[in-house]
PDB file of C-alpha atoms in Angstrom:
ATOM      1  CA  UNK Q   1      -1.070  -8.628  17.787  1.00 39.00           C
ATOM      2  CA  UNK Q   2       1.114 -11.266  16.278  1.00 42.00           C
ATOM      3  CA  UNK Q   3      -1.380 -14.361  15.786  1.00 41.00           C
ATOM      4  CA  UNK Q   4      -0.199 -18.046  15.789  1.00 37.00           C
ATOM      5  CA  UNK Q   5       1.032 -19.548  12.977  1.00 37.00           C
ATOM      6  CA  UNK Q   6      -1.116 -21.398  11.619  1.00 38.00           C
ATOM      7  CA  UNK Q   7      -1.142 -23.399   8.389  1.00 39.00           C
ATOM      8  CA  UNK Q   8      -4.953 -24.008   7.058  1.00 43.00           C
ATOM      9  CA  UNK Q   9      -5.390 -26.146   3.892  1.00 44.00           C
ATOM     10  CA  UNK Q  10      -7.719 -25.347   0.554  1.00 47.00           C
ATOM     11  CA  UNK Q  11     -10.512 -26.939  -0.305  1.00 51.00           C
ATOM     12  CA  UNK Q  12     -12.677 -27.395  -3.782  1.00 55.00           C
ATOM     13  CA  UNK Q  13     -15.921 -26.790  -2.715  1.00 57.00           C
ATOM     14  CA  UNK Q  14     -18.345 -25.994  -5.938  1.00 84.00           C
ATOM     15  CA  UNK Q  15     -15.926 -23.107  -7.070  1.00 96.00           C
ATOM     16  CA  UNK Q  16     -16.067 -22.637 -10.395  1.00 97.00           C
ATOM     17  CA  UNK Q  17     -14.532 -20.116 -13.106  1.00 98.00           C
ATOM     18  CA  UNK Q  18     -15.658 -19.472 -17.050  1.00 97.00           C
ATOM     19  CA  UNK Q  19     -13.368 -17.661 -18.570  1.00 96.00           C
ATOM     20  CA  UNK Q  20     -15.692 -15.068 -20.911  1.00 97.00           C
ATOM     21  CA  UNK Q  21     -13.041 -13.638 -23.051  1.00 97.00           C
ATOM     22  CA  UNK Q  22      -9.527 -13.073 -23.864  1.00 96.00           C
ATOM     23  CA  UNK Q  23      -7.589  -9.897 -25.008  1.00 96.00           C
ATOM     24  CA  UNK Q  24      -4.253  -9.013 -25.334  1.00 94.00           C
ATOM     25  CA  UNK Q  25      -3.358  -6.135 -24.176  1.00 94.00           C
ATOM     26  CA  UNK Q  26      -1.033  -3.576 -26.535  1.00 86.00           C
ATOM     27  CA  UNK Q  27       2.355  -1.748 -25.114  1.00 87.00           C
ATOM     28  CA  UNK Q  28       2.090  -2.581 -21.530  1.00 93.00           C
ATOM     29  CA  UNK Q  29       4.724  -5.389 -20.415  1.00 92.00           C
ATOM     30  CA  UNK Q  30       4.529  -7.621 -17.616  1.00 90.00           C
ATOM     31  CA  UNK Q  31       0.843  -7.035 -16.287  1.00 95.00           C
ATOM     32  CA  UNK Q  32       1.291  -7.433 -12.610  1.00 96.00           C
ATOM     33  CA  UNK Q  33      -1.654  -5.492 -10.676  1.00 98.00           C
ATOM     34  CA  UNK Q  34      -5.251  -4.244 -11.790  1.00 98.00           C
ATOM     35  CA  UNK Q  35      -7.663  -2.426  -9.922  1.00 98.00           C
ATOM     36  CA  UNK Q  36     -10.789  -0.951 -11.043  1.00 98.00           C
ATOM     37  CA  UNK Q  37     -12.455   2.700 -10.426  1.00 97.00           C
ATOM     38  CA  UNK Q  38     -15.614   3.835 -11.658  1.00 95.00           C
ATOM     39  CA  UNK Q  39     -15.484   2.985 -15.741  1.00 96.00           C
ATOM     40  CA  UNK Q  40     -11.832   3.010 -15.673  1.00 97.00           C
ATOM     41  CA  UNK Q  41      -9.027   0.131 -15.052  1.00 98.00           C
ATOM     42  CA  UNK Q  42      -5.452   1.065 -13.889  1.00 98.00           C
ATOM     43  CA  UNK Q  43      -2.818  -1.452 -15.021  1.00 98.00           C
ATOM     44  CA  UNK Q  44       1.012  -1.382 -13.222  1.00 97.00           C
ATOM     45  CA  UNK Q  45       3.815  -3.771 -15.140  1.00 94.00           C
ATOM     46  CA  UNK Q  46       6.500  -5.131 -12.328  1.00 91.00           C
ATOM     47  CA  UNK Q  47       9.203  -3.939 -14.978  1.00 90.00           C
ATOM     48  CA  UNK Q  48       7.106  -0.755 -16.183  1.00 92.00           C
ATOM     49  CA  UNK Q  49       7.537   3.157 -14.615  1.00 93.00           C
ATOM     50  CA  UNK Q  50       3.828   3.796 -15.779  1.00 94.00           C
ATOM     51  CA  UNK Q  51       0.421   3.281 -14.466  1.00 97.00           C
ATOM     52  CA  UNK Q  52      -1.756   2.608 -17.729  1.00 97.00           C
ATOM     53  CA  UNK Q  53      -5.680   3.994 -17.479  1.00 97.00           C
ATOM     54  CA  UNK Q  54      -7.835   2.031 -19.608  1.00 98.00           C
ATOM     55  CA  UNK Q  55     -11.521   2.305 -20.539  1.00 98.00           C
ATOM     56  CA  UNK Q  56     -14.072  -0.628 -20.356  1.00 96.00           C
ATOM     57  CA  UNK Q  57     -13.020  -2.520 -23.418  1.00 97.00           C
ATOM     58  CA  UNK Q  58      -9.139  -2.418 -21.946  1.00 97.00           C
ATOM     59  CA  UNK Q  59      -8.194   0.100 -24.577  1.00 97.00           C
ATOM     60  CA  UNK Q  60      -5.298   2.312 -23.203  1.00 96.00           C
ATOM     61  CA  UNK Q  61      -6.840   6.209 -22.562  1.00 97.00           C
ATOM     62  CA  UNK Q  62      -3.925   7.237 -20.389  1.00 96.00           C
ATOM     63  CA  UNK Q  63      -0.166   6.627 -19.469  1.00 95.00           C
ATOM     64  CA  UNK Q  64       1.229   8.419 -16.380  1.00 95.00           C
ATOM     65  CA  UNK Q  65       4.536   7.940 -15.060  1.00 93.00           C
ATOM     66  CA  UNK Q  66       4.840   7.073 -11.768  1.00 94.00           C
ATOM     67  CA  UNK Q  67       8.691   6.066 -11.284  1.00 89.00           C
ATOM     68  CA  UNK Q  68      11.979   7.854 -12.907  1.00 80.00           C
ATOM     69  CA  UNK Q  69      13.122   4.846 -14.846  1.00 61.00           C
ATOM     70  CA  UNK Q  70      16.416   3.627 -14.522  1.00 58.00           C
ATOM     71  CA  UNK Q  71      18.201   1.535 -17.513  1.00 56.00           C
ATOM     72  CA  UNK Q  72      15.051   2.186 -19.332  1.00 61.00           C
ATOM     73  CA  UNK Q  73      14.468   0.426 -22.740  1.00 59.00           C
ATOM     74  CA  UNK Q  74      11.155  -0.245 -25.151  1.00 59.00           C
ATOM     75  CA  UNK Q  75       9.030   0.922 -22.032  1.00 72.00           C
ATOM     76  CA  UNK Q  76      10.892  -1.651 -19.681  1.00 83.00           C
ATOM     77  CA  UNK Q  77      13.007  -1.222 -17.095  1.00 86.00           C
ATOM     78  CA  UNK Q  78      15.843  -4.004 -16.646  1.00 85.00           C
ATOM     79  CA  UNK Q  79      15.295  -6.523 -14.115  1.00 84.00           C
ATOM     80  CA  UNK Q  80      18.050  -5.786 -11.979  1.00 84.00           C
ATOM     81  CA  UNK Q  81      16.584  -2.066 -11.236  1.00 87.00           C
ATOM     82  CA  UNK Q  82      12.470  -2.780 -11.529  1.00 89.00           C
ATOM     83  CA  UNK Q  83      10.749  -1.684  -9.083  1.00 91.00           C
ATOM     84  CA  UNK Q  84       8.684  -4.934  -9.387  1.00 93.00           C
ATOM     85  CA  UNK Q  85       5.534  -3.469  -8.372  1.00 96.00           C
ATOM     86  CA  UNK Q  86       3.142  -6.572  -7.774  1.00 94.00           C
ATOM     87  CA  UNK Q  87       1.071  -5.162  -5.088  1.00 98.00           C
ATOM     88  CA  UNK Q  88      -1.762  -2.995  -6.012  1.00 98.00           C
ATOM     89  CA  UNK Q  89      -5.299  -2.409  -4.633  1.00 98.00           C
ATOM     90  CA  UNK Q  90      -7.896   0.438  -4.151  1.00 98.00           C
ATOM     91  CA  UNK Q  91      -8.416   2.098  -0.918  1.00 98.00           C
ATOM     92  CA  UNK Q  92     -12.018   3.174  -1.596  1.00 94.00           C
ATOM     93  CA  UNK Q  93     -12.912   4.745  -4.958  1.00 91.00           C
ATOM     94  CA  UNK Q  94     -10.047   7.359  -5.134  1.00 95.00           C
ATOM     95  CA  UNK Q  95      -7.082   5.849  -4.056  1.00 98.00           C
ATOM     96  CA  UNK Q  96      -4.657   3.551  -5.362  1.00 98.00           C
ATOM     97  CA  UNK Q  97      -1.858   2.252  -3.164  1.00 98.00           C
ATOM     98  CA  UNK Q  98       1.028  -0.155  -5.191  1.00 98.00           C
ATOM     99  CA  UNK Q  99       3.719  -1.678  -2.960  1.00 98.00           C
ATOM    100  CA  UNK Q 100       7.092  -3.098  -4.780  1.00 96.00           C
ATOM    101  CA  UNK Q 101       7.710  -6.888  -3.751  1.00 96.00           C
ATOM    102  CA  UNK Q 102      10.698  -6.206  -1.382  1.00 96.00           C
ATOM    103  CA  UNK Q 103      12.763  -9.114  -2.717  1.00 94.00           C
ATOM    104  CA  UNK Q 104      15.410  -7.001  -3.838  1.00 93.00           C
ATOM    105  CA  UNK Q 105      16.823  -4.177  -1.767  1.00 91.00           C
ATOM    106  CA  UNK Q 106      16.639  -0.754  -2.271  1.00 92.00           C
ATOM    107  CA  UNK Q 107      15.385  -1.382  -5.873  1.00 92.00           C
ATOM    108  CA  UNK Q 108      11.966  -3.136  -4.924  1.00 96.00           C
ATOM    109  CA  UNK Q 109      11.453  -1.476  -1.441  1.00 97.00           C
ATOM    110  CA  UNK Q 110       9.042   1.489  -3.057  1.00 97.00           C
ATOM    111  CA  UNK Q 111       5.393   2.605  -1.934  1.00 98.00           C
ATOM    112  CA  UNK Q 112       3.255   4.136  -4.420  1.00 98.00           C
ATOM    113  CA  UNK Q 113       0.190   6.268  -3.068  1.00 98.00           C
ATOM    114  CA  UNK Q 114      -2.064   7.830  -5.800  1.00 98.00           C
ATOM    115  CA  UNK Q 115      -5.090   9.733  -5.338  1.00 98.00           C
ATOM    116  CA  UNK Q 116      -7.333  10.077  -7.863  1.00 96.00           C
ATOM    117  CA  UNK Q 117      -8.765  13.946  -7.829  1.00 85.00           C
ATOM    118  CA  UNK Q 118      -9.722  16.076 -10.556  1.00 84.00           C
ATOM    119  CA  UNK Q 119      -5.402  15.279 -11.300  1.00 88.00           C
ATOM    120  CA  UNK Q 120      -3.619  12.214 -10.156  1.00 95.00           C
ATOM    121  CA  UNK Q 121      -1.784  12.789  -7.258  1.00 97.00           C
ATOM    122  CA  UNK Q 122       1.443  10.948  -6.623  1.00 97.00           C
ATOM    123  CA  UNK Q 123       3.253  10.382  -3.330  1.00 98.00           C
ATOM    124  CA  UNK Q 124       6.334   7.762  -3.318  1.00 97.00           C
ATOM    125  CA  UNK Q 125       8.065   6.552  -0.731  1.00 98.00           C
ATOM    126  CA  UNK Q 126      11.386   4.333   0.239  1.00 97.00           C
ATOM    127  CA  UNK Q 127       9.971   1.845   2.700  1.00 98.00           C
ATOM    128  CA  UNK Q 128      13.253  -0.475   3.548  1.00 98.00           C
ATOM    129  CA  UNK Q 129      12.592   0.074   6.927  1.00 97.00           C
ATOM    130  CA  UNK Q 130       9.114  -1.705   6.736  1.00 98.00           C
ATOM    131  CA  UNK Q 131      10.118  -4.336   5.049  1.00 97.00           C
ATOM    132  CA  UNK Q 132      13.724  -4.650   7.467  1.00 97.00           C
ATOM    133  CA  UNK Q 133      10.703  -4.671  10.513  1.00 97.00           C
ATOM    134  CA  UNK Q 134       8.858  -7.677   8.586  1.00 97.00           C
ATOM    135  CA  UNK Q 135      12.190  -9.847   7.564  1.00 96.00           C
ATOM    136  CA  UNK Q 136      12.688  -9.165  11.625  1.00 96.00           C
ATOM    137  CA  UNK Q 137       9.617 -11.221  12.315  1.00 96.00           C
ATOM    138  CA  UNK Q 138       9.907 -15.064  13.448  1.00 95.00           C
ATOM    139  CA  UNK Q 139       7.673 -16.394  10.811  1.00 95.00           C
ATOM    140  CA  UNK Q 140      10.517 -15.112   7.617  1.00 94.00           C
ATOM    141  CA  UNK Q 141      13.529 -16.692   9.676  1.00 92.00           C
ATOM    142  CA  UNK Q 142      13.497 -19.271   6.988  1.00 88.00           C
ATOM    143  CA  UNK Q 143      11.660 -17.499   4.054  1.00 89.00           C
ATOM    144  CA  UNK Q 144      11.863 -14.373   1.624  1.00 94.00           C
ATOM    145  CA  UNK Q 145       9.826 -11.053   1.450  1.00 96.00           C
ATOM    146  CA  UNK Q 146       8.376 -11.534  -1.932  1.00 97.00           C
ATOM    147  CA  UNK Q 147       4.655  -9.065  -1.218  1.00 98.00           C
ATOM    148  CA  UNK Q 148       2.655  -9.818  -4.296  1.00 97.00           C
ATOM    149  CA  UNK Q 149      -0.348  -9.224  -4.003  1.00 98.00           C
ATOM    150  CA  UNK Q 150      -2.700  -6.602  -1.385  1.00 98.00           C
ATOM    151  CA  UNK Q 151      -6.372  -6.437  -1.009  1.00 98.00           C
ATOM    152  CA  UNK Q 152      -8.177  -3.713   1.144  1.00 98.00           C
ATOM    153  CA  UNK Q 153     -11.595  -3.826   3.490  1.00 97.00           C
ATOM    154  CA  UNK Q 154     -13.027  -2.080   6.610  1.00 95.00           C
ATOM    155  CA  UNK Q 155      -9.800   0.027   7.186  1.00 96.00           C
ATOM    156  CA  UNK Q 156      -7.760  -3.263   6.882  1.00 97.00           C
ATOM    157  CA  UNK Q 157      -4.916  -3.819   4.568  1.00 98.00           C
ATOM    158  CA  UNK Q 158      -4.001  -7.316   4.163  1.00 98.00           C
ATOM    159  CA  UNK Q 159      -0.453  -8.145   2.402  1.00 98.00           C
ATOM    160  CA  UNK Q 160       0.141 -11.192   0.758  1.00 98.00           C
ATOM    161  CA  UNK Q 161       3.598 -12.800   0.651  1.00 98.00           C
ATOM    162  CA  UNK Q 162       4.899 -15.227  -1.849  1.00 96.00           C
ATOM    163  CA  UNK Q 163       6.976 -17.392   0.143  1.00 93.00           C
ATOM    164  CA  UNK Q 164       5.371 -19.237   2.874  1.00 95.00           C
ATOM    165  CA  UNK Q 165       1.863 -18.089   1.718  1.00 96.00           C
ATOM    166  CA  UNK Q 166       1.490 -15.612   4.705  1.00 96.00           C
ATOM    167  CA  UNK Q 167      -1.399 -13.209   4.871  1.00 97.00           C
ATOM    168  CA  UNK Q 168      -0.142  -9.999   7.067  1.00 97.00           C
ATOM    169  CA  UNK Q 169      -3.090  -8.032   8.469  1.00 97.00           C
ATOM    170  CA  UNK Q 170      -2.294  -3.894   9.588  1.00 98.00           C
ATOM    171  CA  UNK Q 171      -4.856  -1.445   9.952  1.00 98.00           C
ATOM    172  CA  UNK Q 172      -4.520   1.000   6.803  1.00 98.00           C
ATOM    173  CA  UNK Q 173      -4.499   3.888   9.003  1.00 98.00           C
ATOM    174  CA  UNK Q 174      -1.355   3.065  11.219  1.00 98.00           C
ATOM    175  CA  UNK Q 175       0.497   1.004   8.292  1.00 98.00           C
ATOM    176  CA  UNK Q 176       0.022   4.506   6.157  1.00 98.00           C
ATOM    177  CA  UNK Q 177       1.124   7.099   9.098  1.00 98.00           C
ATOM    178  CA  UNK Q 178       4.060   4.503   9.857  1.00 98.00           C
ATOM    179  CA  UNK Q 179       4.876   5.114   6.196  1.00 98.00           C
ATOM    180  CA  UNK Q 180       4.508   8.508   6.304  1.00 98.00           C
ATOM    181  CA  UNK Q 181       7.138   8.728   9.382  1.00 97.00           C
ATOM    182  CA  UNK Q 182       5.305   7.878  12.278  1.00 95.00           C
ATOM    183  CA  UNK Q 183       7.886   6.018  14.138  1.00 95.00           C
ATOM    184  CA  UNK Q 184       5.868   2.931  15.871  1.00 95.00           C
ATOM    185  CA  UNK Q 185       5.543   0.027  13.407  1.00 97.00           C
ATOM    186  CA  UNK Q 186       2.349  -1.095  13.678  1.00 97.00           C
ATOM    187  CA  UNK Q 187       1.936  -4.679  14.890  1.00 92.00           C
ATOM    188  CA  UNK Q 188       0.600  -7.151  12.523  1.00 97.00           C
ATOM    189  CA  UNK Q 189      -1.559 -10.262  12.389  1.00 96.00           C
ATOM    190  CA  UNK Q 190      -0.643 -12.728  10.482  1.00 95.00           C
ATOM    191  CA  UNK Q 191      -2.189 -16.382   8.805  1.00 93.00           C
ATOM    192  CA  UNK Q 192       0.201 -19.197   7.321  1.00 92.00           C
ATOM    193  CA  UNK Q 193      -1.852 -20.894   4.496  1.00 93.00           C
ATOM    194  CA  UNK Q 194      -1.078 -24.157   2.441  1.00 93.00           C
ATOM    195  CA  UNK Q 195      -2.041 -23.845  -1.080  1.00 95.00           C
ATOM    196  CA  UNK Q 196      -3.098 -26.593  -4.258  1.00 95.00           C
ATOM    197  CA  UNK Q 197       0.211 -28.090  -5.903  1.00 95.00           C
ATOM    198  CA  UNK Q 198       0.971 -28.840  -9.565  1.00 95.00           C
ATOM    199  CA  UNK Q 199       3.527 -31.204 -10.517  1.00 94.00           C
ATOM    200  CA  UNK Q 200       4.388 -31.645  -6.666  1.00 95.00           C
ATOM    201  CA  UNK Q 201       5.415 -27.613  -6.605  1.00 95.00           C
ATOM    202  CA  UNK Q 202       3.059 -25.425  -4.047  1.00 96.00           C
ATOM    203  CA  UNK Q 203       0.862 -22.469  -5.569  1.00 97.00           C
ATOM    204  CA  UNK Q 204       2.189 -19.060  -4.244  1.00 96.00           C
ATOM    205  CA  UNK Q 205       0.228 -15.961  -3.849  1.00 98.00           C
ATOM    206  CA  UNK Q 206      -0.019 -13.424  -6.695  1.00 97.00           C
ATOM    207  CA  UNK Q 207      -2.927 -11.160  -6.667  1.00 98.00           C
ATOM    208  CA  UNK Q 208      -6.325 -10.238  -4.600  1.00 98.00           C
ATOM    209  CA  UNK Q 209      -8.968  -7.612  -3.977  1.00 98.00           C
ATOM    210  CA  UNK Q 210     -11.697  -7.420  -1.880  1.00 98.00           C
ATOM    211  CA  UNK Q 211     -15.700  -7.888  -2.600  1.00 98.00           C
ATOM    212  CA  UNK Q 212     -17.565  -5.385  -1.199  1.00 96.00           C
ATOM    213  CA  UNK Q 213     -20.763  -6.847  -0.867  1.00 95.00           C
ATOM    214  CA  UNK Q 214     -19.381  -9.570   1.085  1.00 94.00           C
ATOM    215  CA  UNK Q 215     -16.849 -10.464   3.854  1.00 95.00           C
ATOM    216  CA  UNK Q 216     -14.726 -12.119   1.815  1.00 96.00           C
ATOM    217  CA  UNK Q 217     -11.533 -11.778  -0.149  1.00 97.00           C
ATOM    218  CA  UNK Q 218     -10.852 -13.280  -3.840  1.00 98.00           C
ATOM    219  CA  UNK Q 219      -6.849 -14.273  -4.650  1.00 98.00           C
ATOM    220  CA  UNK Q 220      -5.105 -15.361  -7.149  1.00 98.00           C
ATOM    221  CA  UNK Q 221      -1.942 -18.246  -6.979  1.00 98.00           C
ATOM    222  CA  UNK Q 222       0.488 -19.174  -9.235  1.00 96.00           C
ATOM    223  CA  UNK Q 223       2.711 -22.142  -9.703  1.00 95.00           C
ATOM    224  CA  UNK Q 224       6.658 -21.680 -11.429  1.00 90.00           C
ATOM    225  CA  UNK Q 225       9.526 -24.087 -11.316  1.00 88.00           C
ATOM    226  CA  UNK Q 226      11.814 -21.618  -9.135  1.00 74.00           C
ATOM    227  CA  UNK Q 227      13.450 -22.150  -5.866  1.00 71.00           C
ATOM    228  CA  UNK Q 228      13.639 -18.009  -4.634  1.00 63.00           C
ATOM    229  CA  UNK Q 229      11.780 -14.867  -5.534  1.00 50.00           C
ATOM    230  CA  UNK Q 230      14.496 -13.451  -7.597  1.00 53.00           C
ATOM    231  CA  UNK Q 231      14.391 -15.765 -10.782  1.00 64.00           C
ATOM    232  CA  UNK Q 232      11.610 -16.799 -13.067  1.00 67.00           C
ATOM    233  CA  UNK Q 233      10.776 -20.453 -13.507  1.00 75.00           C
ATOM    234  CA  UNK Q 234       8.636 -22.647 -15.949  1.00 89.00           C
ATOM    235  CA  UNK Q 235       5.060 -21.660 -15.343  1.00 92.00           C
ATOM    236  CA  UNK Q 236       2.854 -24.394 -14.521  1.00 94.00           C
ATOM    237  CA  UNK Q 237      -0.718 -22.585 -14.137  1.00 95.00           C
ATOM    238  CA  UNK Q 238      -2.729 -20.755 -11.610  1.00 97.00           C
ATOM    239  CA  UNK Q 239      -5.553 -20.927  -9.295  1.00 97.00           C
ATOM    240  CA  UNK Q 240      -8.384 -18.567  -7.710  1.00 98.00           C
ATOM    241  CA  UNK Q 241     -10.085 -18.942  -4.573  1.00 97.00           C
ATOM    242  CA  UNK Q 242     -11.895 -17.245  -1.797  1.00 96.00           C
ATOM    243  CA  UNK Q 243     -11.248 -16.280   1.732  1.00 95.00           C
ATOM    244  CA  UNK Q 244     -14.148 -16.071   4.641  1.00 93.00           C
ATOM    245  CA  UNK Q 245     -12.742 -12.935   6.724  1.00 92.00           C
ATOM    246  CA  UNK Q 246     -16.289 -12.365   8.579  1.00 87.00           C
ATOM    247  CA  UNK Q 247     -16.108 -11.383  11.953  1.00 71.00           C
ATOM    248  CA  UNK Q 248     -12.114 -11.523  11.632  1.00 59.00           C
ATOM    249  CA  UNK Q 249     -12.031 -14.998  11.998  1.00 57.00           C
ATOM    250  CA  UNK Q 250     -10.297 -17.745   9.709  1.00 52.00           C
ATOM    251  CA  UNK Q 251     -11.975 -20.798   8.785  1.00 50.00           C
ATOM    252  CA  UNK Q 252     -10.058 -23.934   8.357  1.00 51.00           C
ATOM    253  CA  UNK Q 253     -11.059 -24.468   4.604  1.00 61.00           C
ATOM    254  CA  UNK Q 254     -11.144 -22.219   1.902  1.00 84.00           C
ATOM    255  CA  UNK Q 255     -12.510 -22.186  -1.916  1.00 92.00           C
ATOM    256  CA  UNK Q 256     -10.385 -22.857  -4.653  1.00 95.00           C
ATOM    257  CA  UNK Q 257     -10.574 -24.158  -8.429  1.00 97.00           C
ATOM    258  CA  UNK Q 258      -7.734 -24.525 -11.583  1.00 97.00           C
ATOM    259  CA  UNK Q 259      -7.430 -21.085 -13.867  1.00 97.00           C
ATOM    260  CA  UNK Q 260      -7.863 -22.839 -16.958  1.00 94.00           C
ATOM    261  CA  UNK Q 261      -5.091 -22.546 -19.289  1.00 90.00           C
ATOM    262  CA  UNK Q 262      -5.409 -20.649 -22.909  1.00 83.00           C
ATOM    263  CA  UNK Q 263      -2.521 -21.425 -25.677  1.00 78.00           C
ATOM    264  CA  UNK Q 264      -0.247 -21.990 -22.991  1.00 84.00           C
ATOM    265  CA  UNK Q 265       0.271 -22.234 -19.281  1.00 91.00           C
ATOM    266  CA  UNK Q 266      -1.018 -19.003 -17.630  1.00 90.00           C
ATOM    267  CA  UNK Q 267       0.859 -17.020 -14.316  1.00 93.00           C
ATOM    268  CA  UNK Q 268      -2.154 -15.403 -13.494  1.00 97.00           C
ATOM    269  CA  UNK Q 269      -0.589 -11.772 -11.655  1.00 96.00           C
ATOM    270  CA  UNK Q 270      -3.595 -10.085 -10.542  1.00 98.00           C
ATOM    271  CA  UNK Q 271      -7.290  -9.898  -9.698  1.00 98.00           C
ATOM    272  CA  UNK Q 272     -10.023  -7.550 -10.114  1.00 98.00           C
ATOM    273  CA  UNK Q 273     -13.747  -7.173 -10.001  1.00 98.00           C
ATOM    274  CA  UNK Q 274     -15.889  -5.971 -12.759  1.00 98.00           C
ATOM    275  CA  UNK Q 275     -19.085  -6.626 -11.410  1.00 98.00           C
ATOM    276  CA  UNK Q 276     -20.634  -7.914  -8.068  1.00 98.00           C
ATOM    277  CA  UNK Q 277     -23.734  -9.665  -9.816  1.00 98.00           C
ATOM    278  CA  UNK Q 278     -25.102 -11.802  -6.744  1.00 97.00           C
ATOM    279  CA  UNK Q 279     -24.088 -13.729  -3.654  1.00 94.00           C
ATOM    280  CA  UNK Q 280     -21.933 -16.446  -5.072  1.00 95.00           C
ATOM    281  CA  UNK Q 281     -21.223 -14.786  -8.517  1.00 97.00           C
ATOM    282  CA  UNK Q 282     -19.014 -12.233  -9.208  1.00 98.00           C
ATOM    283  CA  UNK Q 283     -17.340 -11.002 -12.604  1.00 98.00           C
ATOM    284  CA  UNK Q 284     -13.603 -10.434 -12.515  1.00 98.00           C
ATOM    285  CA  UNK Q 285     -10.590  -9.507 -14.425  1.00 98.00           C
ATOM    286  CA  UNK Q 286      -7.464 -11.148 -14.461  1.00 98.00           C
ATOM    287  CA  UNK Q 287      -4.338 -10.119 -16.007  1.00 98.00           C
ATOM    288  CA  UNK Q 288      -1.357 -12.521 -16.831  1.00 94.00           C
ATOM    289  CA  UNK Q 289       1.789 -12.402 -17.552  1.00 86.00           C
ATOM    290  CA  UNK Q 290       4.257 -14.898 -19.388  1.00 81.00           C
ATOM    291  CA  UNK Q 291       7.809 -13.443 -17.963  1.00 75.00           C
ATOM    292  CA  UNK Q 292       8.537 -12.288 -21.287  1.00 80.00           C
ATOM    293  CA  UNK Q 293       6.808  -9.080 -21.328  1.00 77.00           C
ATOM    294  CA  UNK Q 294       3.178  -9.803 -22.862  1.00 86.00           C
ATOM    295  CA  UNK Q 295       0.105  -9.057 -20.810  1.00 93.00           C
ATOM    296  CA  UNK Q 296      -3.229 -10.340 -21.007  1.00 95.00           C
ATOM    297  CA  UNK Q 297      -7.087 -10.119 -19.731  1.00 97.00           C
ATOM    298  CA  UNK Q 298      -8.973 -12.610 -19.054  1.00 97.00           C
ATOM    299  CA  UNK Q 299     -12.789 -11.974 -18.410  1.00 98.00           C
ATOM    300  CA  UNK Q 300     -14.198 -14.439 -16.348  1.00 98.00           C
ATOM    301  CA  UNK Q 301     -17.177 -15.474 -14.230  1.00 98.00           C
ATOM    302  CA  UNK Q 302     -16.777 -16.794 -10.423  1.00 98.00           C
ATOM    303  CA  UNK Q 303     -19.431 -18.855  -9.219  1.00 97.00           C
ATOM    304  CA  UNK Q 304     -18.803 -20.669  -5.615  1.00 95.00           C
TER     305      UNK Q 304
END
């Protein structure tokens, strides 16, 4: 069902965020998803045809292609043929699903599906005609596809675009068999949020994941001086929050607080957790990325 449109604004309420440490992260450009399995992170760049396994102190253990690179150079694909994966979240413990913004056709229209067995297994697919079905929808009349960021619970998938700040609900089940060729697109939900500004210039979504222990999801917004999701802008800093999905219902204000900035302003990409210590705080993993090909982790405590 296609819900009403309706805009909800963010509030601070008590959130708070410490980061713990910072490390910068060797040979993988343009961090732009993180997930975590078991001991083991798995890192995707938006201009990169590898996923990059790392251990817990972020040290790089594995590098497995994922994508024929086209116009490939010092481990980076150009921008006008990245994939731009942005997307990425675990579907349970052995699967790892990484979905290519859409904001430039047929190069970012791309579906990655990995399960993790005893070998990685790898299934790609072109989904322009998923994305076509979403453009189709009333609510991107006057917007862009930009998907940035995904998070996963209770068989839902929940897609989060850029421009407008729209959440788009599926079941996993019927989003994956649509992918697969089943030929009914599945219907989605969808949520309109309005986000913090800096400098007068809306946050947009970039990452989120999903706690486990709780009905709730944690995301990640960014703010750059750019009018479209083709071109980079100055970045102006980031934000995290939280968002109550208990008993599939939205409530009309959500938690929110400032990334702090290191050396310079951060685009925070992407969101994972490390460790689910108690209701109300969680350790997570962020990963930036300065549109110039360095990546970095931030460890940090959420308390809300």
């Amino acid at each position: 069902m296609l819900l009403p449109f309706i805009t909800q604004v963010f509030n601070a309420h008590n959130m708070k965020i410490t980061v713990l440490d910072i490390i910068k992260l060797e040979k993988i450009p343009s961090g732009s998803g993180i997930v975590k399995s078991g001991d083991t992170y798995y890192i995707v760049g938006d201009d990169s045809p590898f996923l990059f396994s790392l251990n817990k102190e972020f040290k790089v253990i594995a590098k497995t292609q994922i994508l024929d690179p086209v116009n490939f150079s010092d481990e980076r694909i150009i921008k006008s043929k990245k994939p731009d994966f942005e997307a990425m979240e675990m579907i349970g413990q052995n699967e790892i699903v990484i979905f290519g913004s859409g904001s430039k056709a047929p190069q970012r229209n791309i579906f990655i599906r990995i399960l993790l067995k005893d070998s990685m297994i790898i299934e790609k697919y072109d989904i322009s005609e998923f994305y076509n079905n979403l453009r189709n929808l009333p609510i991107f009349n006057d917007s862009e596809l930009n998907i940035e960021a995904s998070a996963f619970r209770n068989n839902q998938i929940f897609l989060f675009n850029r421009r407008k700040n729209l959440i788009i609900k599926f079941e996993y089940k019927d989003l994956l068999a649509y992918i697969q060729g089943e030929p009914a697109f599945p219907k989605p939900e969808i949520r309109q949020l309005s986000l913090p500004k800096i400098d007068g210039i809306e946050a947009g979504f970039s990452g989120a994941t999903a706690l486990k222990g709780e009905p709730k999801i944690i995301f990640t917004a960014s703010v750059e001086n750019t009018d479209n999701a083709y071109d980079d802008g100055e970045i102006l800093g980031s934000f995290i929050g939280m968002i109550d999905i208990s008993n599939n219902n939205d409530t009309d204000a959500f938690n929110y607080c400032p990334i702090p900035n290191t050396e310079a302003n951060l685009k925070v990409e992407s969101v994972a957790v490390e460790e689910e210590i108690s209701p109300g705080k969680t350790k997570v993993v962020l990963i930036t990325d300065d549109d110039m090909g360095n990546s970095i982790i931030l460890e940090s405590m959420l308390l809300w």
